[in-house]
Amino acid sequence: MNKFVTFIAFFLILSTDLFGLTIGLVKYRGGDWYNNIDSVKNLLRYISERTEIKFDSEPKLVSLDSKEIFDCDILYISGHVPINFNESEIRNLRDYLINYKGFVFANDDYGMDESFRKEIKRVFPEYNLELVPFSHPIYRIFYKFPNGLPKIHEHDGGPPEGLGIFIDGELRLFYAYDTDIGDGWDSPEVHNDPEVIREEAIKMGINIVIYALTRMSH
């Protein structure tokens, strides 16, 4: 598998003008988006250690109404509180996903779910959040997850759900609900999670990133 990822990284470098791959951490009004800076930095380090893919060492902090989102290979949205988009953010996010063909990973850190679903429907009234089947490449592109998303933290008492927006048959937004993958990227002392749980979160995070990049390379 490492040879496969090495090829992906090499292909991306040859086929794009990127000097470094970038994850954009989305800033939104009234929310605690800043709560995830360290966890994303950790994920970027794990990706660098375990694959040949190299990102900037820190996420780029971006607002959805800024053209800076088009400098990002992946956008990450997470938080504990309700989220809302203004009209400029809605237009920009639509453009990023439909025309630029970018990729969004959204993670409910518990408290964002209801508002996120509502706002994404405003962004994409013509699309629905759909369950991503366990057979989808995002669950097997590098590490194998035959039963879909791993359960990292218990929130609403149900099974974890991986939901997505498919545009032209392609998964361009992936939403992790009732699991909180991002918490598993935090340093061990933050949540005191067992190592096996943290490892599952890290592996799933790497899968999401690799899927996003391989999709971009086509």
PDB file of C-alpha atoms in Angstrom:
ATOM      1  CA  MET A   1       0.000   0.000   0.000  1.00  0.00           C
ATOM      2  CA  ASN A   2       2.853   2.403   0.669  1.00  0.00           C
ATOM      3  CA  LYS A   3       4.015   2.039  -2.949  1.00  0.00           C
ATOM      4  CA  PHE A   4       0.491   2.898  -4.064  1.00  0.00           C
ATOM      5  CA  VAL A   5       0.456   6.086  -2.026  1.00  0.00           C
ATOM      6  CA  THR A   6       3.953   6.990  -3.205  1.00  0.00           C
ATOM      7  CA  PHE A   7       2.676   6.774  -6.766  1.00  0.00           C
ATOM      8  CA  ILE A   8      -0.313   8.965  -5.894  1.00  0.00           C
ATOM      9  CA  ALA A   9       1.913  11.660  -4.408  1.00  0.00           C
ATOM     10  CA  PHE A  10       4.325  11.494  -7.357  1.00  0.00           C
ATOM     11  CA  PHE A  11       1.462  11.728  -9.838  1.00  0.00           C
ATOM     12  CA  LEU A  12      -0.035  14.719  -8.047  1.00  0.00           C
ATOM     13  CA  ILE A  13       3.269  16.576  -8.041  1.00  0.00           C
ATOM     14  CA  LEU A  14       3.762  15.981 -11.766  1.00  0.00           C
ATOM     15  CA  SER A  15       0.196  16.806 -12.770  1.00  0.00           C
ATOM     16  CA  THR A  16      -0.388  19.996 -10.760  1.00  0.00           C
ATOM     17  CA  ASP A  17       1.305  23.299 -10.035  1.00  0.00           C
ATOM     18  CA  LEU A  18       1.096  22.779  -6.267  1.00  0.00           C
ATOM     19  CA  PHE A  19       4.222  23.381  -4.208  1.00  0.00           C
ATOM     20  CA  GLY A  20       2.560  21.901  -1.122  1.00  0.00           C
ATOM     21  CA  LEU A  21      -0.785  20.316  -0.379  1.00  0.00           C
ATOM     22  CA  THR A  22      -3.077  22.313   1.879  1.00  0.00           C
ATOM     23  CA  ILE A  23      -5.948  21.527   4.216  1.00  0.00           C
ATOM     24  CA  GLY A  24      -8.157  24.517   4.928  1.00  0.00           C
ATOM     25  CA  LEU A  25      -9.708  24.732   8.404  1.00  0.00           C
ATOM     26  CA  VAL A  26     -12.968  26.608   7.934  1.00  0.00           C
ATOM     27  CA  LYS A  27     -13.631  29.559  10.225  1.00  0.00           C
ATOM     28  CA  TYR A  28     -17.307  30.272  10.820  1.00  0.00           C
ATOM     29  CA  ARG A  29     -19.153  32.884  12.830  1.00  0.00           C
ATOM     30  CA  GLY A  30     -20.050  32.130  16.420  1.00  0.00           C
ATOM     31  CA  GLY A  31     -18.487  28.689  16.440  1.00  0.00           C
ATOM     32  CA  ASP A  32     -15.519  27.016  18.076  1.00  0.00           C
ATOM     33  CA  TRP A  33     -13.827  26.063  14.808  1.00  0.00           C
ATOM     34  CA  TYR A  34     -10.499  26.955  16.484  1.00  0.00           C
ATOM     35  CA  ASN A  35     -10.906  23.970  18.799  1.00  0.00           C
ATOM     36  CA  ASN A  36      -9.567  21.697  16.048  1.00  0.00           C
ATOM     37  CA  ILE A  37      -6.305  23.360  15.025  1.00  0.00           C
ATOM     38  CA  ASP A  38      -4.044  21.032  17.018  1.00  0.00           C
ATOM     39  CA  SER A  39      -5.909  17.877  16.021  1.00  0.00           C
ATOM     40  CA  VAL A  40      -5.610  18.730  12.325  1.00  0.00           C
ATOM     41  CA  LYS A  41      -1.904  19.490  12.753  1.00  0.00           C
ATOM     42  CA  ASN A  42      -1.522  16.049  14.325  1.00  0.00           C
ATOM     43  CA  LEU A  43      -3.301  14.396  11.399  1.00  0.00           C
ATOM     44  CA  LEU A  44      -1.009  16.156   8.930  1.00  0.00           C
ATOM     45  CA  ARG A  45       1.980  14.834  10.865  1.00  0.00           C
ATOM     46  CA  TYR A  46       0.585  11.280  10.826  1.00  0.00           C
ATOM     47  CA  ILE A  47       0.038  11.508   7.064  1.00  0.00           C
ATOM     48  CA  SER A  48       3.639  12.638   6.581  1.00  0.00           C
ATOM     49  CA  GLU A  49       4.961   9.834   8.796  1.00  0.00           C
ATOM     50  CA  ARG A  50       2.910   7.025   7.271  1.00  0.00           C
ATOM     51  CA  THR A  51       2.774   7.973   3.596  1.00  0.00           C
ATOM     52  CA  GLU A  52       4.821   9.853   1.024  1.00  0.00           C
ATOM     53  CA  ILE A  53       2.177  12.590   0.822  1.00  0.00           C
ATOM     54  CA  LYS A  54       3.364  15.943   2.119  1.00  0.00           C
ATOM     55  CA  PHE A  55       1.054  18.704   3.302  1.00  0.00           C
ATOM     56  CA  ASP A  56       1.907  22.075   4.740  1.00  0.00           C
ATOM     57  CA  SER A  57       2.648  21.471   8.428  1.00  0.00           C
ATOM     58  CA  GLU A  58      -0.326  23.552   9.585  1.00  0.00           C
ATOM     59  CA  PRO A  59      -3.847  23.961   8.231  1.00  0.00           C
ATOM     60  CA  LYS A  60      -4.719  27.169   6.421  1.00  0.00           C
ATOM     61  CA  LEU A  61      -7.391  29.122   8.317  1.00  0.00           C
ATOM     62  CA  VAL A  62     -10.010  30.199   5.789  1.00  0.00           C
ATOM     63  CA  SER A  63     -13.460  31.761   5.656  1.00  0.00           C
ATOM     64  CA  LEU A  64     -15.924  30.319   3.182  1.00  0.00           C
ATOM     65  CA  ASP A  65     -16.577  33.722   1.620  1.00  0.00           C
ATOM     66  CA  SER A  66     -12.876  34.111   0.811  1.00  0.00           C
ATOM     67  CA  LYS A  67     -11.246  33.123  -2.466  1.00  0.00           C
ATOM     68  CA  GLU A  68      -8.569  31.475  -0.303  1.00  0.00           C
ATOM     69  CA  ILE A  69     -10.673  28.319  -0.189  1.00  0.00           C
ATOM     70  CA  PHE A  70      -9.632  27.716  -3.805  1.00  0.00           C
ATOM     71  CA  ASP A  71      -6.034  27.457  -2.601  1.00  0.00           C
ATOM     72  CA  CYS A  72      -7.030  24.444  -0.490  1.00  0.00           C
ATOM     73  CA  ASP A  73      -7.048  20.851  -1.646  1.00  0.00           C
ATOM     74  CA  ILE A  74      -9.407  19.863   1.170  1.00  0.00           C
ATOM     75  CA  LEU A  75     -11.670  21.900   3.459  1.00  0.00           C
ATOM     76  CA  TYR A  76     -12.335  20.704   7.020  1.00  0.00           C
ATOM     77  CA  ILE A  77     -15.423  21.858   8.944  1.00  0.00           C
ATOM     78  CA  SER A  78     -15.936  20.874  12.580  1.00  0.00           C
ATOM     79  CA  GLY A  79     -17.294  22.206  15.848  1.00  0.00           C
ATOM     80  CA  HIS A  80     -19.595  21.835  18.847  1.00  0.00           C
ATOM     81  CA  VAL A  81     -22.076  24.628  18.146  1.00  0.00           C
ATOM     82  CA  PRO A  82     -24.592  25.552  15.437  1.00  0.00           C
ATOM     83  CA  ILE A  83     -23.176  26.726  12.148  1.00  0.00           C
ATOM     84  CA  ASN A  84     -24.713  29.130   9.652  1.00  0.00           C
ATOM     85  CA  PHE A  85     -23.677  30.403   6.238  1.00  0.00           C
ATOM     86  CA  ASN A  86     -24.371  33.761   4.634  1.00  0.00           C
ATOM     87  CA  GLU A  87     -25.239  34.076   0.955  1.00  0.00           C
ATOM     88  CA  SER A  88     -21.648  34.792  -0.065  1.00  0.00           C
ATOM     89  CA  GLU A  89     -20.423  31.660   1.724  1.00  0.00           C
ATOM     90  CA  ILE A  90     -23.132  29.576   0.088  1.00  0.00           C
ATOM     91  CA  ARG A  91     -22.169  30.769  -3.397  1.00  0.00           C
ATOM     92  CA  ASN A  92     -18.476  30.236  -2.761  1.00  0.00           C
ATOM     93  CA  LEU A  93     -18.893  26.748  -1.319  1.00  0.00           C
ATOM     94  CA  ARG A  94     -21.084  25.718  -4.253  1.00  0.00           C
ATOM     95  CA  ASP A  95     -18.447  27.006  -6.643  1.00  0.00           C
ATOM     96  CA  TYR A  96     -15.680  25.200  -4.751  1.00  0.00           C
ATOM     97  CA  LEU A  97     -17.428  21.839  -4.854  1.00  0.00           C
ATOM     98  CA  ILE A  98     -19.226  21.988  -8.199  1.00  0.00           C
ATOM     99  CA  ASN A  99     -16.877  23.906 -10.485  1.00  0.00           C
ATOM    100  CA  TYR A 100     -13.502  23.695  -8.745  1.00  0.00           C
ATOM    101  CA  LYS A 101     -14.347  20.089  -7.778  1.00  0.00           C
ATOM    102  CA  GLY A 102     -12.847  20.490  -4.327  1.00  0.00           C
ATOM    103  CA  PHE A 103     -13.479  18.228  -1.355  1.00  0.00           C
ATOM    104  CA  VAL A 104     -15.024  18.917   2.059  1.00  0.00           C
ATOM    105  CA  PHE A 105     -14.713  16.753   5.155  1.00  0.00           C
ATOM    106  CA  ALA A 106     -17.164  17.757   7.882  1.00  0.00           C
ATOM    107  CA  ASN A 107     -17.046  16.303  11.385  1.00  0.00           C
ATOM    108  CA  ASP A 108     -19.778  16.725  13.987  1.00  0.00           C
ATOM    109  CA  ASP A 109     -17.909  17.439  17.211  1.00  0.00           C
ATOM    110  CA  TYR A 110     -21.327  17.160  18.901  1.00  0.00           C
ATOM    111  CA  GLY A 111     -23.646  20.117  18.633  1.00  0.00           C
ATOM    112  CA  MET A 112     -23.217  20.967  14.951  1.00  0.00           C
ATOM    113  CA  ASP A 113     -25.353  18.262  13.342  1.00  0.00           C
ATOM    114  CA  GLU A 114     -28.811  19.823  13.043  1.00  0.00           C
ATOM    115  CA  SER A 115     -27.557  23.179  11.799  1.00  0.00           C
ATOM    116  CA  PHE A 116     -25.014  21.609   9.446  1.00  0.00           C
ATOM    117  CA  ARG A 117     -27.660  19.516   7.699  1.00  0.00           C
ATOM    118  CA  LYS A 118     -29.876  22.580   7.344  1.00  0.00           C
ATOM    119  CA  GLU A 119     -27.088  24.770   5.962  1.00  0.00           C
ATOM    120  CA  ILE A 120     -25.823  22.160   3.516  1.00  0.00           C
ATOM    121  CA  LYS A 121     -29.360  21.889   2.148  1.00  0.00           C
ATOM    122  CA  ARG A 122     -29.238  25.644   1.538  1.00  0.00           C
ATOM    123  CA  VAL A 123     -25.949  25.196  -0.305  1.00  0.00           C
ATOM    124  CA  PHE A 124     -27.194  22.216  -2.323  1.00  0.00           C
ATOM    125  CA  PRO A 125     -31.005  22.234  -2.506  1.00  0.00           C
ATOM    126  CA  GLU A 126     -30.801  19.807  -5.427  1.00  0.00           C
ATOM    127  CA  TYR A 127     -28.763  17.198  -3.511  1.00  0.00           C
ATOM    128  CA  ASN A 128     -29.382  15.153  -0.380  1.00  0.00           C
ATOM    129  CA  LEU A 129     -26.920  13.895   2.207  1.00  0.00           C
ATOM    130  CA  GLU A 130     -26.765  10.178   1.469  1.00  0.00           C
ATOM    131  CA  LEU A 131     -25.337   7.278   3.415  1.00  0.00           C
ATOM    132  CA  VAL A 132     -22.004   6.384   1.855  1.00  0.00           C
ATOM    133  CA  PRO A 133     -22.038   2.609   1.245  1.00  0.00           C
ATOM    134  CA  PHE A 134     -19.444   0.516   3.061  1.00  0.00           C
ATOM    135  CA  SER A 135     -18.189  -0.610  -0.345  1.00  0.00           C
ATOM    136  CA  HIS A 136     -17.105   2.932  -1.237  1.00  0.00           C
ATOM    137  CA  PRO A 137     -13.347   3.463  -1.817  1.00  0.00           C
ATOM    138  CA  ILE A 138     -13.134   5.946   1.064  1.00  0.00           C
ATOM    139  CA  TYR A 139     -13.422   2.970   3.441  1.00  0.00           C
ATOM    140  CA  ARG A 140     -10.757   0.844   1.786  1.00  0.00           C
ATOM    141  CA  ILE A 141      -8.402   3.043  -0.235  1.00  0.00           C
ATOM    142  CA  PHE A 142      -5.478   2.614   2.202  1.00  0.00           C
ATOM    143  CA  TYR A 143      -6.767   1.088   5.433  1.00  0.00           C
ATOM    144  CA  LYS A 144      -9.711  -1.298   5.457  1.00  0.00           C
ATOM    145  CA  PHE A 145     -12.967  -0.371   7.207  1.00  0.00           C
ATOM    146  CA  PRO A 146     -15.443  -3.057   6.083  1.00  0.00           C
ATOM    147  CA  ASN A 147     -18.115  -1.741   8.466  1.00  0.00           C
ATOM    148  CA  GLY A 148     -17.737   1.915   7.601  1.00  0.00           C
ATOM    149  CA  LEU A 149     -16.779   4.659  10.034  1.00  0.00           C
ATOM    150  CA  PRO A 150     -15.216   3.580  13.332  1.00  0.00           C
ATOM    151  CA  LYS A 151     -16.846   4.707  16.569  1.00  0.00           C
ATOM    152  CA  ILE A 152     -14.496   7.132  18.327  1.00  0.00           C
ATOM    153  CA  HIS A 153     -16.683   9.005  20.827  1.00  0.00           C
ATOM    154  CA  GLU A 154     -20.226   8.281  21.962  1.00  0.00           C
ATOM    155  CA  HIS A 155     -22.602  11.189  21.427  1.00  0.00           C
ATOM    156  CA  ASP A 156     -26.151  10.385  20.336  1.00  0.00           C
ATOM    157  CA  GLY A 157     -26.091   6.686  21.162  1.00  0.00           C
ATOM    158  CA  GLY A 158     -26.411   5.409  17.623  1.00  0.00           C
ATOM    159  CA  PRO A 159     -24.035   3.864  15.135  1.00  0.00           C
ATOM    160  CA  PRO A 160     -21.560   6.151  13.380  1.00  0.00           C
ATOM    161  CA  GLU A 161     -22.752   7.385  10.012  1.00  0.00           C
ATOM    162  CA  GLY A 162     -20.723   8.443   7.002  1.00  0.00           C
ATOM    163  CA  LEU A 163     -22.902  10.696   4.875  1.00  0.00           C
ATOM    164  CA  GLY A 164     -22.053  12.349   1.610  1.00  0.00           C
ATOM    165  CA  ILE A 165     -22.981  14.718  -1.174  1.00  0.00           C
ATOM    166  CA  PHE A 166     -22.451  13.102  -4.560  1.00  0.00           C
ATOM    167  CA  ILE A 167     -22.043  15.475  -7.516  1.00  0.00           C
ATOM    168  CA  ASP A 168     -21.946  13.920 -10.976  1.00  0.00           C
ATOM    169  CA  GLY A 169     -21.699  10.569  -9.221  1.00  0.00           C
ATOM    170  CA  GLU A 170     -18.598  11.604  -7.286  1.00  0.00           C
ATOM    171  CA  LEU A 171     -18.311  11.971  -3.506  1.00  0.00           C
ATOM    172  CA  ARG A 172     -17.247  15.578  -2.900  1.00  0.00           C
ATOM    173  CA  LEU A 173     -18.480  16.171   0.644  1.00  0.00           C
ATOM    174  CA  PHE A 174     -18.063  13.571   3.387  1.00  0.00           C
ATOM    175  CA  TYR A 175     -19.776  14.087   6.744  1.00  0.00           C
ATOM    176  CA  ALA A 176     -18.951  12.024   9.850  1.00  0.00           C
ATOM    177  CA  TYR A 177     -21.872  11.908  12.293  1.00  0.00           C
ATOM    178  CA  ASP A 178     -22.055  10.429  15.809  1.00  0.00           C
ATOM    179  CA  THR A 179     -18.431   9.368  16.036  1.00  0.00           C
ATOM    180  CA  ASP A 180     -16.221  12.502  16.149  1.00  0.00           C
ATOM    181  CA  ILE A 181     -13.275  11.289  14.124  1.00  0.00           C
ATOM    182  CA  GLY A 182     -11.401  14.533  14.820  1.00  0.00           C
ATOM    183  CA  ASP A 183     -11.223  13.897  18.574  1.00  0.00           C
ATOM    184  CA  GLY A 184      -9.182  10.802  17.836  1.00  0.00           C
ATOM    185  CA  TRP A 185      -6.478  12.938  16.227  1.00  0.00           C
ATOM    186  CA  ASP A 186      -5.915  14.893  19.439  1.00  0.00           C
ATOM    187  CA  SER A 187      -2.888  14.163  21.601  1.00  0.00           C
ATOM    188  CA  PRO A 188      -3.461  11.162  23.918  1.00  0.00           C
ATOM    189  CA  GLU A 189      -3.729  13.234  27.097  1.00  0.00           C
ATOM    190  CA  VAL A 190      -6.605  15.361  25.756  1.00  0.00           C
ATOM    191  CA  HIS A 191      -9.307  12.669  25.888  1.00  0.00           C
ATOM    192  CA  ASN A 192      -7.426   9.698  27.375  1.00  0.00           C
ATOM    193  CA  ASP A 193      -8.767   7.461  24.635  1.00  0.00           C
ATOM    194  CA  PRO A 194      -7.372   3.929  24.326  1.00  0.00           C
ATOM    195  CA  GLU A 195      -4.618   3.697  21.731  1.00  0.00           C
ATOM    196  CA  VAL A 196      -6.694   1.338  19.595  1.00  0.00           C
ATOM    197  CA  ILE A 197      -9.449   3.970  19.338  1.00  0.00           C
ATOM    198  CA  ARG A 198      -7.026   6.747  18.433  1.00  0.00           C
ATOM    199  CA  GLU A 199      -5.436   4.498  15.836  1.00  0.00           C
ATOM    200  CA  GLU A 200      -8.800   3.892  14.169  1.00  0.00           C
ATOM    201  CA  ALA A 201      -9.442   7.635  13.973  1.00  0.00           C
ATOM    202  CA  ILE A 202      -6.011   8.323  12.506  1.00  0.00           C
ATOM    203  CA  LYS A 203      -6.379   5.584   9.902  1.00  0.00           C
ATOM    204  CA  MET A 204      -9.829   6.808   8.878  1.00  0.00           C
ATOM    205  CA  GLY A 205      -8.530  10.363   8.610  1.00  0.00           C
ATOM    206  CA  ILE A 206      -5.733   9.193   6.330  1.00  0.00           C
ATOM    207  CA  ASN A 207      -8.255   7.323   4.182  1.00  0.00           C
ATOM    208  CA  ILE A 208     -10.385  10.442   3.791  1.00  0.00           C
ATOM    209  CA  VAL A 209      -7.412  12.542   2.731  1.00  0.00           C
ATOM    210  CA  ILE A 210      -6.050   9.967   0.285  1.00  0.00           C
ATOM    211  CA  TYR A 211      -9.479   9.497  -1.278  1.00  0.00           C
ATOM    212  CA  ALA A 212      -9.832  13.254  -1.744  1.00  0.00           C
ATOM    213  CA  LEU A 213      -6.427  13.513  -3.420  1.00  0.00           C
ATOM    214  CA  THR A 214      -6.825  10.524  -5.732  1.00  0.00           C
ATOM    215  CA  ARG A 215     -10.213  11.859  -6.820  1.00  0.00           C
ATOM    216  CA  MET A 216      -8.601  15.216  -7.663  1.00  0.00           C
ATOM    217  CA  SER A 217      -5.911  13.527  -9.755  1.00  0.00           C
ATOM    218  CA  HIS A 218      -8.366  12.069 -12.278  1.00  0.00           C
TER     219      HIS A 218
END
